[in-house]
mmCIF file with all atom_site columns, C-alpha atoms in Angstrom:
data_model
loop_
_atom_site.group_PDB
_atom_site.id
_atom_site.type_symbol
_atom_site.label_atom_id
_atom_site.label_alt_id
_atom_site.label_comp_id
_atom_site.label_asym_id
_atom_site.label_entity_id
_atom_site.label_seq_id
_atom_site.pdbx_PDB_ins_code
_atom_site.Cartn_x
_atom_site.Cartn_y
_atom_site.Cartn_z
_atom_site.occupancy
_atom_site.B_iso_or_equiv
_atom_site.pdbx_formal_charge
_atom_site.auth_seq_id
_atom_site.auth_comp_id
_atom_site.auth_asym_id
_atom_site.auth_atom_id
_atom_site.pdbx_PDB_model_num
ATOM 1   C CA . MET T 1 1   ? 0.000   0.000  0.000   1.00 38.00 ? 1   MET T CA 1
ATOM 2   C CA . LYS T 1 2   ? 1.413   3.379  -1.002  1.00 48.00 ? 2   LYS T CA 1
ATOM 3   C CA . VAL T 1 3   ? 1.795   6.175  1.501   1.00 46.00 ? 3   VAL T CA 1
ATOM 4   C CA . HIS T 1 4   ? -0.898  8.363  -0.055  1.00 44.00 ? 4   HIS T CA 1
ATOM 5   C CA . GLU T 1 5   ? -3.410  5.500  -0.003  1.00 43.00 ? 5   GLU T CA 1
ATOM 6   C CA . THR T 1 6   ? -3.091  5.290  3.778   1.00 42.00 ? 6   THR T CA 1
ATOM 7   C CA . PHE T 1 7   ? -3.243  9.057  4.196   1.00 43.00 ? 7   PHE T CA 1
ATOM 8   C CA . GLU T 1 8   ? -7.054  9.069  4.205   1.00 42.00 ? 8   GLU T CA 1
ATOM 9   C CA . ILE T 1 9   ? -7.009  7.084  7.463   1.00 34.00 ? 9   ILE T CA 1
ATOM 10  C CA . TRP T 1 10  ? -4.108  8.944  9.025   1.00 46.00 ? 10  TRP T CA 1
ATOM 11  C CA . ARG T 1 11  ? -4.566  12.606 9.889   1.00 61.00 ? 11  ARG T CA 1
ATOM 12  C CA . GLY T 1 12  ? -1.550  14.835 10.491  1.00 64.00 ? 12  GLY T CA 1
ATOM 13  C CA . GLU T 1 13  ? -3.269  17.291 12.806  1.00 70.00 ? 13  GLU T CA 1
ATOM 14  C CA . LYS T 1 14  ? -4.469  14.510 15.108  1.00 80.00 ? 14  LYS T CA 1
ATOM 15  C CA . TYR T 1 15  ? -0.953  13.106 15.315  1.00 82.00 ? 15  TYR T CA 1
ATOM 16  C CA . VAL T 1 16  ? 0.528   16.505 16.253  1.00 85.00 ? 16  VAL T CA 1
ATOM 17  C CA . ASP T 1 17  ? -2.177  17.020 18.897  1.00 85.00 ? 17  ASP T CA 1
ATOM 18  C CA . ASN T 1 18  ? -1.488  13.557 20.312  1.00 88.00 ? 18  ASN T CA 1
ATOM 19  C CA . GLU T 1 19  ? 2.254   14.288 20.518  1.00 89.00 ? 19  GLU T CA 1
ATOM 20  C CA . PHE T 1 20  ? 1.503   17.502 22.403  1.00 89.00 ? 20  PHE T CA 1
ATOM 21  C CA . LYS T 1 21  ? -0.871  15.728 24.820  1.00 90.00 ? 21  LYS T CA 1
ATOM 22  C CA . GLN T 1 22  ? 1.731   13.036 25.493  1.00 91.00 ? 22  GLN T CA 1
ATOM 23  C CA . PHE T 1 23  ? 4.263   15.773 26.219  1.00 92.00 ? 23  PHE T CA 1
ATOM 24  C CA . LEU T 1 24  ? 1.878   17.358 28.741  1.00 92.00 ? 24  LEU T CA 1
ATOM 25  C CA . GLU T 1 25  ? 1.360   13.925 30.324  1.00 92.00 ? 25  GLU T CA 1
ATOM 26  C CA . LYS T 1 26  ? 5.131   13.602 30.585  1.00 92.00 ? 26  LYS T CA 1
ATOM 27  C CA . ILE T 1 27  ? 5.390   16.990 32.316  1.00 92.00 ? 27  ILE T CA 1
ATOM 28  C CA . PHE T 1 28  ? 2.545   16.553 34.792  1.00 91.00 ? 28  PHE T CA 1
ATOM 29  C CA . SER T 1 29  ? 2.447   12.724 34.947  1.00 87.00 ? 29  SER T CA 1
ATOM 30  C CA . VAL T 1 30  ? -0.267  10.641 33.355  1.00 83.00 ? 30  VAL T CA 1
ATOM 31  C CA . GLY T 1 31  ? -2.340  10.530 36.554  1.00 89.00 ? 31  GLY T CA 1
ATOM 32  C CA . ILE T 1 32  ? -2.499  14.297 37.014  1.00 92.00 ? 32  ILE T CA 1
ATOM 33  C CA . TRP T 1 33  ? -3.156  14.936 33.322  1.00 92.00 ? 33  TRP T CA 1
ATOM 34  C CA . LYS T 1 34  ? -5.941  12.297 33.170  1.00 92.00 ? 34  LYS T CA 1
ATOM 35  C CA . GLU T 1 35  ? -7.603  13.766 36.267  1.00 93.00 ? 35  GLU T CA 1
ATOM 36  C CA . TYR T 1 36  ? -7.426  17.232 34.728  1.00 93.00 ? 36  TYR T CA 1
ATOM 37  C CA . GLU T 1 37  ? -8.773  15.972 31.375  1.00 92.00 ? 37  GLU T CA 1
ATOM 38  C CA . LYS T 1 38  ? -11.670 14.234 33.113  1.00 94.00 ? 38  LYS T CA 1
ATOM 39  C CA . ASN T 1 39  ? -12.650 17.181 35.335  1.00 94.00 ? 39  ASN T CA 1
ATOM 40  C CA . PHE T 1 40  ? -11.962 20.096 32.967  1.00 94.00 ? 40  PHE T CA 1
ATOM 41  C CA . PRO T 1 41  ? -12.465 18.943 29.347  1.00 93.00 ? 41  PRO T CA 1
ATOM 42  C CA . ASN T 1 42  ? -13.306 22.459 28.120  1.00 93.00 ? 42  ASN T CA 1
ATOM 43  C CA . GLU T 1 43  ? -10.004 23.779 29.418  1.00 92.00 ? 43  GLU T CA 1
ATOM 44  C CA . VAL T 1 44  ? -8.144  20.913 27.725  1.00 90.00 ? 44  VAL T CA 1
ATOM 45  C CA . GLN T 1 45  ? -9.838  21.895 24.453  1.00 88.00 ? 45  GLN T CA 1
ATOM 46  C CA . LYS T 1 46  ? -8.711  25.503 24.974  1.00 87.00 ? 46  LYS T CA 1
ATOM 47  C CA . ILE T 1 47  ? -5.101  24.413 25.604  1.00 86.00 ? 47  ILE T CA 1
ATOM 48  C CA . MET T 1 48  ? -5.193  22.305 22.447  1.00 82.00 ? 48  MET T CA 1
ATOM 49  C CA . TYR T 1 49  ? -6.649  25.181 20.437  1.00 77.00 ? 49  TYR T CA 1
ATOM 50  C CA . ASP T 1 50  ? -4.035  27.603 21.774  1.00 73.00 ? 50  ASP T CA 1
ATOM 51  C CA . PHE T 1 51  ? -1.354  25.089 20.885  1.00 73.00 ? 51  PHE T CA 1
ATOM 52  C CA . THR T 1 52  ? -2.549  24.618 17.304  1.00 63.00 ? 52  THR T CA 1
ATOM 53  C CA . CYS T 1 53  ? -2.626  28.383 16.781  1.00 58.00 ? 53  CYS T CA 1
ATOM 54  C CA . LEU T 1 54  ? 1.024   28.760 17.719  1.00 58.00 ? 54  LEU T CA 1
ATOM 55  C CA . ASP T 1 55  ? 3.395   30.024 15.082  1.00 54.00 ? 55  ASP T CA 1
ATOM 56  C CA . GLU T 1 56  ? 6.454   31.757 16.466  1.00 59.00 ? 56  GLU T CA 1
ATOM 57  C CA . ASP T 1 57  ? 5.329   32.172 20.070  1.00 55.00 ? 57  ASP T CA 1
ATOM 58  C CA . VAL T 1 58  ? 5.564   28.928 22.018  1.00 77.00 ? 58  VAL T CA 1
ATOM 59  C CA . GLN T 1 59  ? 4.147   30.066 25.314  1.00 83.00 ? 59  GLN T CA 1
ATOM 60  C CA . ILE T 1 60  ? 0.801   28.667 26.482  1.00 85.00 ? 60  ILE T CA 1
ATOM 61  C CA . ARG T 1 61  ? -1.160  30.114 29.378  1.00 87.00 ? 61  ARG T CA 1
ATOM 62  C CA . CYS T 1 62  ? -1.659  27.396 31.967  1.00 88.00 ? 62  CYS T CA 1
ATOM 63  C CA . PRO T 1 63  ? -5.232  27.282 33.326  1.00 90.00 ? 63  PRO T CA 1
ATOM 64  C CA . GLY T 1 64  ? -5.615  27.747 37.060  1.00 90.00 ? 64  GLY T CA 1
ATOM 65  C CA . ASN T 1 65  ? -7.421  24.436 37.457  1.00 92.00 ? 65  ASN T CA 1
ATOM 66  C CA . LEU T 1 66  ? -4.448  22.543 36.012  1.00 92.00 ? 66  LEU T CA 1
ATOM 67  C CA . VAL T 1 67  ? -2.170  24.336 38.473  1.00 91.00 ? 67  VAL T CA 1
ATOM 68  C CA . ILE T 1 68  ? -4.495  23.383 41.367  1.00 92.00 ? 68  ILE T CA 1
ATOM 69  C CA . VAL T 1 69  ? -4.655  19.712 40.291  1.00 92.00 ? 69  VAL T CA 1
ATOM 70  C CA . ALA T 1 70  ? -0.864  19.549 39.815  1.00 91.00 ? 70  ALA T CA 1
ATOM 71  C CA . GLN T 1 71  ? -0.007  21.319 43.067  1.00 90.00 ? 71  GLN T CA 1
ATOM 72  C CA . LYS T 1 72  ? -1.843  18.644 45.041  1.00 90.00 ? 72  LYS T CA 1
ATOM 73  C CA . GLN T 1 73  ? 1.381   16.645 44.503  1.00 90.00 ? 73  GLN T CA 1
ATOM 74  C CA . LYS T 1 74  ? 4.123   19.295 44.351  1.00 90.00 ? 74  LYS T CA 1
ATOM 75  C CA . GLN T 1 75  ? 4.948   22.868 43.369  1.00 91.00 ? 75  GLN T CA 1
ATOM 76  C CA . ILE T 1 76  ? 4.159   23.555 39.733  1.00 91.00 ? 76  ILE T CA 1
ATOM 77  C CA . GLU T 1 77  ? 7.704   24.681 38.854  1.00 91.00 ? 77  GLU T CA 1
ATOM 78  C CA . THR T 1 78  ? 9.192   21.344 39.912  1.00 91.00 ? 78  THR T CA 1
ATOM 79  C CA . PHE T 1 79  ? 7.218   19.445 37.229  1.00 92.00 ? 79  PHE T CA 1
ATOM 80  C CA . PHE T 1 80  ? 9.456   21.074 34.636  1.00 92.00 ? 80  PHE T CA 1
ATOM 81  C CA . ASP T 1 81  ? 12.788  20.212 36.287  1.00 90.00 ? 81  ASP T CA 1
ATOM 82  C CA . SER T 1 82  ? 13.296  16.915 34.490  1.00 86.00 ? 82  SER T CA 1
ATOM 83  C CA . VAL T 1 83  ? 11.569  17.738 31.181  1.00 89.00 ? 83  VAL T CA 1
ATOM 84  C CA . GLU T 1 84  ? 13.677  18.813 28.253  1.00 91.00 ? 84  GLU T CA 1
ATOM 85  C CA . GLY T 1 85  ? 12.174  21.477 26.020  1.00 89.00 ? 85  GLY T CA 1
ATOM 86  C CA . ALA T 1 86  ? 9.672   22.986 28.475  1.00 90.00 ? 86  ALA T CA 1
ATOM 87  C CA . SER T 1 87  ? 9.793   25.376 31.394  1.00 91.00 ? 87  SER T CA 1
ATOM 88  C CA . TRP T 1 88  ? 7.458   27.225 33.720  1.00 92.00 ? 88  TRP T CA 1
ATOM 89  C CA . ASP T 1 89  ? 7.241   30.973 33.143  1.00 88.00 ? 89  ASP T CA 1
ATOM 90  C CA . ASP T 1 90  ? 5.013   32.845 35.589  1.00 87.00 ? 90  ASP T CA 1
ATOM 91  C CA . GLY T 1 91  ? 1.698   31.135 34.814  1.00 89.00 ? 91  GLY T CA 1
ATOM 92  C CA . SER T 1 92  ? 2.606   29.863 31.362  1.00 89.00 ? 92  SER T CA 1
ATOM 93  C CA . ILE T 1 93  ? 4.158   26.764 29.867  1.00 90.00 ? 93  ILE T CA 1
ATOM 94  C CA . ARG T 1 94  ? 7.073   27.745 27.634  1.00 89.00 ? 94  ARG T CA 1
ATOM 95  C CA . ILE T 1 95  ? 8.008   25.204 24.977  1.00 89.00 ? 95  ILE T CA 1
ATOM 96  C CA . SER T 1 96  ? 11.256  25.492 23.047  1.00 87.00 ? 96  SER T CA 1
ATOM 97  C CA . ARG T 1 97  ? 11.064  25.889 19.293  1.00 84.00 ? 97  ARG T CA 1
ATOM 98  C CA . GLU T 1 98  ? 12.966  22.608 18.815  1.00 86.00 ? 98  GLU T CA 1
ATOM 99  C CA . LYS T 1 99  ? 10.531  20.680 21.015  1.00 89.00 ? 99  LYS T CA 1
ATOM 100 C CA . LEU T 1 100 ? 7.544   22.213 19.254  1.00 87.00 ? 100 LEU T CA 1
ATOM 101 C CA . ARG T 1 101 ? 9.027   21.268 15.892  1.00 87.00 ? 101 ARG T CA 1
ATOM 102 C CA . SER T 1 102 ? 9.506   17.661 17.088  1.00 89.00 ? 102 SER T CA 1
ATOM 103 C CA . PHE T 1 103 ? 5.712   17.296 17.495  1.00 89.00 ? 103 PHE T CA 1
ATOM 104 C CA . TYR T 1 104 ? 5.413   17.827 13.717  1.00 88.00 ? 104 TYR T CA 1
ATOM 105 C CA . ASP T 1 105 ? 8.268   15.603 12.503  1.00 90.00 ? 105 ASP T CA 1
ATOM 106 C CA . PHE T 1 106 ? 6.255   12.481 11.662  1.00 89.00 ? 106 PHE T CA 1
ATOM 107 C CA . SER T 1 107 ? 3.402   14.448 10.054  1.00 87.00 ? 107 SER T CA 1
ATOM 108 C CA . LEU T 1 108 ? 5.812   16.452 7.920   1.00 89.00 ? 108 LEU T CA 1
ATOM 109 C CA . GLN T 1 109 ? 7.584   13.276 6.825   1.00 90.00 ? 109 GLN T CA 1
ATOM 110 C CA . ILE T 1 110 ? 4.337   11.582 5.738   1.00 89.00 ? 110 ILE T CA 1
ATOM 111 C CA . ILE T 1 111 ? 3.012   14.691 3.986   1.00 88.00 ? 111 ILE T CA 1
ATOM 112 C CA . THR T 1 112 ? 6.321   15.194 2.153   1.00 90.00 ? 112 THR T CA 1
ATOM 113 C CA . GLU T 1 113 ? 6.440   11.552 1.017   1.00 90.00 ? 113 GLU T CA 1
ATOM 114 C CA . THR T 1 114 ? 2.809   11.716 -0.111  1.00 87.00 ? 114 THR T CA 1
ATOM 115 C CA . LEU T 1 115 ? 3.353   14.901 -2.093  1.00 87.00 ? 115 LEU T CA 1
ATOM 116 C CA . ARG T 1 116 ? 6.517   13.504 -3.693  1.00 89.00 ? 116 ARG T CA 1
ATOM 117 C CA . GLU T 1 117 ? 4.627   10.372 -4.810  1.00 89.00 ? 117 GLU T CA 1
ATOM 118 C CA . ILE T 1 118 ? 1.893   12.498 -6.358  1.00 86.00 ? 118 ILE T CA 1
ATOM 119 C CA . LEU T 1 119 ? 4.242   14.986 -7.986  1.00 85.00 ? 119 LEU T CA 1
ATOM 120 C CA . ASN T 1 120 ? 6.489   12.231 -9.385  1.00 86.00 ? 120 ASN T CA 1
ATOM 121 C CA . GLN T 1 121 ? 3.572   11.005 -11.516 1.00 87.00 ? 121 GLN T CA 1
ATOM 122 C CA . ASN T 1 122 ? 4.308   13.788 -14.042 1.00 80.00 ? 122 ASN T CA 1
ATOM 123 C CA . LEU T 1 123 ? 0.845   15.259 -13.742 1.00 82.00 ? 123 LEU T CA 1
ATOM 124 C CA . ASN T 1 124 ? 0.356   18.810 -14.890 1.00 83.00 ? 124 ASN T CA 1
ATOM 125 C CA . ILE T 1 125 ? 0.440   20.391 -11.413 1.00 83.00 ? 125 ILE T CA 1
ATOM 126 C CA . GLY T 1 126 ? 1.596   23.971 -11.014 1.00 84.00 ? 126 GLY T CA 1
ATOM 127 C CA . PHE T 1 127 ? 0.634   24.712 -7.421  1.00 83.00 ? 127 PHE T CA 1
ATOM 128 C CA . SER T 1 128 ? -0.282  23.177 -4.099  1.00 85.00 ? 128 SER T CA 1
ATOM 129 C CA . VAL T 1 129 ? -3.031  24.526 -1.843  1.00 85.00 ? 129 VAL T CA 1
ATOM 130 C CA . LEU T 1 130 ? -2.686  23.882 1.875   1.00 87.00 ? 130 LEU T CA 1
ATOM 131 C CA . VAL T 1 131 ? -6.024  23.543 3.687   1.00 85.00 ? 131 VAL T CA 1
ATOM 132 C CA . GLY T 1 132 ? -7.284  22.038 6.925   1.00 82.00 ? 132 GLY T CA 1
ATOM 133 C CA . GLY T 1 133 ? -6.336  22.437 10.561  1.00 79.00 ? 133 GLY T CA 1
ATOM 134 C CA . LEU T 1 134 ? -2.692  21.501 10.151  1.00 82.00 ? 134 LEU T CA 1
ATOM 135 C CA . ALA T 1 135 ? -2.297  24.170 7.465   1.00 83.00 ? 135 ALA T CA 1
ATOM 136 C CA . GLU T 1 136 ? -2.865  26.752 10.220  1.00 82.00 ? 136 GLU T CA 1
ATOM 137 C CA . SER T 1 137 ? 0.648   25.909 11.384  1.00 83.00 ? 137 SER T CA 1
ATOM 138 C CA . GLN T 1 138 ? 3.491   28.098 10.204  1.00 84.00 ? 138 GLN T CA 1
ATOM 139 C CA . ILE T 1 139 ? 5.748   25.067 10.695  1.00 86.00 ? 139 ILE T CA 1
ATOM 140 C CA . LEU T 1 140 ? 3.855   23.093 8.023   1.00 86.00 ? 140 LEU T CA 1
ATOM 141 C CA . ARG T 1 141 ? 3.601   26.027 5.627   1.00 88.00 ? 141 ARG T CA 1
ATOM 142 C CA . GLN T 1 142 ? 7.313   26.766 5.878   1.00 90.00 ? 142 GLN T CA 1
ATOM 143 C CA . HIS T 1 143 ? 8.250   23.106 5.480   1.00 92.00 ? 143 HIS T CA 1
ATOM 144 C CA . ILE T 1 144 ? 6.140   22.648 2.331   1.00 91.00 ? 144 ILE T CA 1
ATOM 145 C CA . THR T 1 145 ? 7.470   25.897 0.872   1.00 92.00 ? 145 THR T CA 1
ATOM 146 C CA . ASP T 1 146 ? 11.063  24.817 1.607   1.00 94.00 ? 146 ASP T CA 1
ATOM 147 C CA . GLN T 1 147 ? 10.514  21.361 0.092   1.00 92.00 ? 147 GLN T CA 1
ATOM 148 C CA . PHE T 1 148 ? 8.411   22.228 -2.963  1.00 91.00 ? 148 PHE T CA 1
ATOM 149 C CA . GLY T 1 149 ? 8.428   26.017 -3.372  1.00 88.00 ? 149 GLY T CA 1
ATOM 150 C CA . ARG T 1 150 ? 11.068  26.027 -6.119  1.00 89.00 ? 150 ARG T CA 1
ATOM 151 C CA . GLN T 1 151 ? 9.031   23.743 -8.402  1.00 87.00 ? 151 GLN T CA 1
ATOM 152 C CA . TYR T 1 152 ? 5.434   24.564 -7.427  1.00 87.00 ? 152 TYR T CA 1
ATOM 153 C CA . LYS T 1 153 ? 3.618   27.580 -6.144  1.00 90.00 ? 153 LYS T CA 1
ATOM 154 C CA . VAL T 1 154 ? 2.440   26.907 -2.565  1.00 89.00 ? 154 VAL T CA 1
ATOM 155 C CA . LEU T 1 155 ? -0.817  28.629 -1.584  1.00 88.00 ? 155 LEU T CA 1
ATOM 156 C CA . CYS T 1 156 ? -2.630  28.782 1.740   1.00 87.00 ? 156 CYS T CA 1
ATOM 157 C CA . PRO T 1 157 ? -5.929  30.627 2.314   1.00 85.00 ? 157 PRO T CA 1
ATOM 158 C CA . LEU T 1 158 ? -6.243  33.046 5.213   1.00 86.00 ? 158 LEU T CA 1
ATOM 159 C CA . ARG T 1 159 ? -8.321  30.538 7.206   1.00 85.00 ? 159 ARG T CA 1
ATOM 160 C CA . PRO T 1 160 ? -7.252  27.145 5.857   1.00 83.00 ? 160 PRO T CA 1
ATOM 161 C CA . GLN T 1 161 ? -9.504  25.124 8.155   1.00 81.00 ? 161 GLN T CA 1
ATOM 162 C CA . GLU T 1 162 ? -12.577 26.994 6.963   1.00 85.00 ? 162 GLU T CA 1
ATOM 163 C CA . ALA T 1 163 ? -11.642 26.297 3.326   1.00 84.00 ? 163 ALA T CA 1
ATOM 164 C CA . ILE T 1 164 ? -12.670 22.658 3.724   1.00 81.00 ? 164 ILE T CA 1
ATOM 165 C CA . LEU T 1 165 ? -16.048 23.596 5.196   1.00 83.00 ? 165 LEU T CA 1
ATOM 166 C CA . LYS T 1 166 ? -16.681 26.229 2.530   1.00 84.00 ? 166 LYS T CA 1
ATOM 167 C CA . GLY T 1 167 ? -15.715 23.741 -0.178  1.00 80.00 ? 167 GLY T CA 1
ATOM 168 C CA . ALA T 1 168 ? -18.116 21.156 1.232   1.00 82.00 ? 168 ALA T CA 1
ATOM 169 C CA . VAL T 1 169 ? -20.948 23.712 1.324   1.00 85.00 ? 169 VAL T CA 1
ATOM 170 C CA . GLU T 1 170 ? -20.268 24.763 -2.285  1.00 82.00 ? 170 GLU T CA 1
ATOM 171 C CA . LEU T 1 171 ? -20.146 21.122 -3.386  1.00 80.00 ? 171 LEU T CA 1
ATOM 172 C CA . GLY T 1 172 ? -23.486 20.532 -1.644  1.00 83.00 ? 172 GLY T CA 1
ATOM 173 C CA . ARG T 1 173 ? -25.002 23.502 -3.438  1.00 86.00 ? 173 ARG T CA 1
ATOM 174 C CA . ASN T 1 174 ? -23.565 22.587 -6.835  1.00 82.00 ? 174 ASN T CA 1
ATOM 175 C CA . PRO T 1 175 ? -22.507 18.914 -7.080  1.00 78.00 ? 175 PRO T CA 1
ATOM 176 C CA . GLU T 1 176 ? -21.873 19.249 -10.826 1.00 76.00 ? 176 GLU T CA 1
ATOM 177 C CA . MET T 1 177 ? -18.881 21.546 -10.195 1.00 70.00 ? 177 MET T CA 1
ATOM 178 C CA . VAL T 1 178 ? -16.749 18.454 -9.527  1.00 66.00 ? 178 VAL T CA 1
ATOM 179 C CA . GLU T 1 179 ? -16.618 15.532 -11.917 1.00 61.00 ? 179 GLU T CA 1
ATOM 180 C CA . PRO T 1 180 ? -17.878 12.181 -10.560 1.00 57.00 ? 180 PRO T CA 1
ATOM 181 C CA . GLN T 1 181 ? -15.624 10.279 -8.134  1.00 50.00 ? 181 GLN T CA 1
ATOM 182 C CA . ARG T 1 182 ? -14.991 7.406  -10.525 1.00 50.00 ? 182 ARG T CA 1
ATOM 183 C CA . LYS T 1 183 ? -13.391 9.795  -13.030 1.00 50.00 ? 183 LYS T CA 1
ATOM 184 C CA . ARG T 1 184 ? -11.072 11.496 -10.533 1.00 49.00 ? 184 ARG T CA 1
ATOM 185 C CA . PRO T 1 185 ? -7.574  10.138 -9.968  1.00 50.00 ? 185 PRO T CA 1
ATOM 186 C CA . ALA T 1 186 ? -7.182  8.015  -6.826  1.00 46.00 ? 186 ALA T CA 1
ATOM 187 C CA . TRP T 1 187 ? -4.633  10.417 -5.319  1.00 45.00 ? 187 TRP T CA 1
ATOM 188 C CA . PHE T 1 188 ? -7.257  13.216 -5.223  1.00 44.00 ? 188 PHE T CA 1
ATOM 189 C CA . ARG T 1 189 ? -9.102  11.433 -2.388  1.00 42.00 ? 189 ARG T CA 1
ATOM 190 C CA . CYS T 1 190 ? -6.216  11.915 0.046   1.00 43.00 ? 190 CYS T CA 1
ATOM 191 C CA . TRP T 1 191 ? -6.768  15.669 -0.001  1.00 45.00 ? 191 TRP T CA 1
ATOM 192 C CA . SER T 1 192 ? -10.559 15.548 0.206   1.00 38.00 ? 192 SER T CA 1
#
């Protein structure tokens, strides 16, 4: 099975989020993080959203409830003593640029391999459009531009996650604007 055929099942954004959650579990311990996740799911969602919106700034405000749950065991600053790539900074979790980048490594590798497979088929492709939640990341946009920007124009809409929703709405309104599935190349499905 080729990489791009498995891409429909695998989602880059979910993998990056999972890496980040595992890193938080490593900082606070699995028990503390699970208790926090169970009792404050809305705050966990906010942390994840703040994380996915990060570009240059890698500082995330730590919710008070997480501090309270963690400090039942020890002072919040001490959780960061043995963790490489993160530190406590007056109410915020500071993550080094290198550590942040490491959350994306696997996703970037898979996306790069998938794009190379598609582009090596000598199709008449002049540009690549980045859409979806992962395209919100400056790390992804820069990586794709570095890898493919010399050969192809790389585009990204202002709100790349909304582009998928808007495309789905337009397709629902006018299904004839896209040729039937059986006529489209198989690789097109991985970007749908």
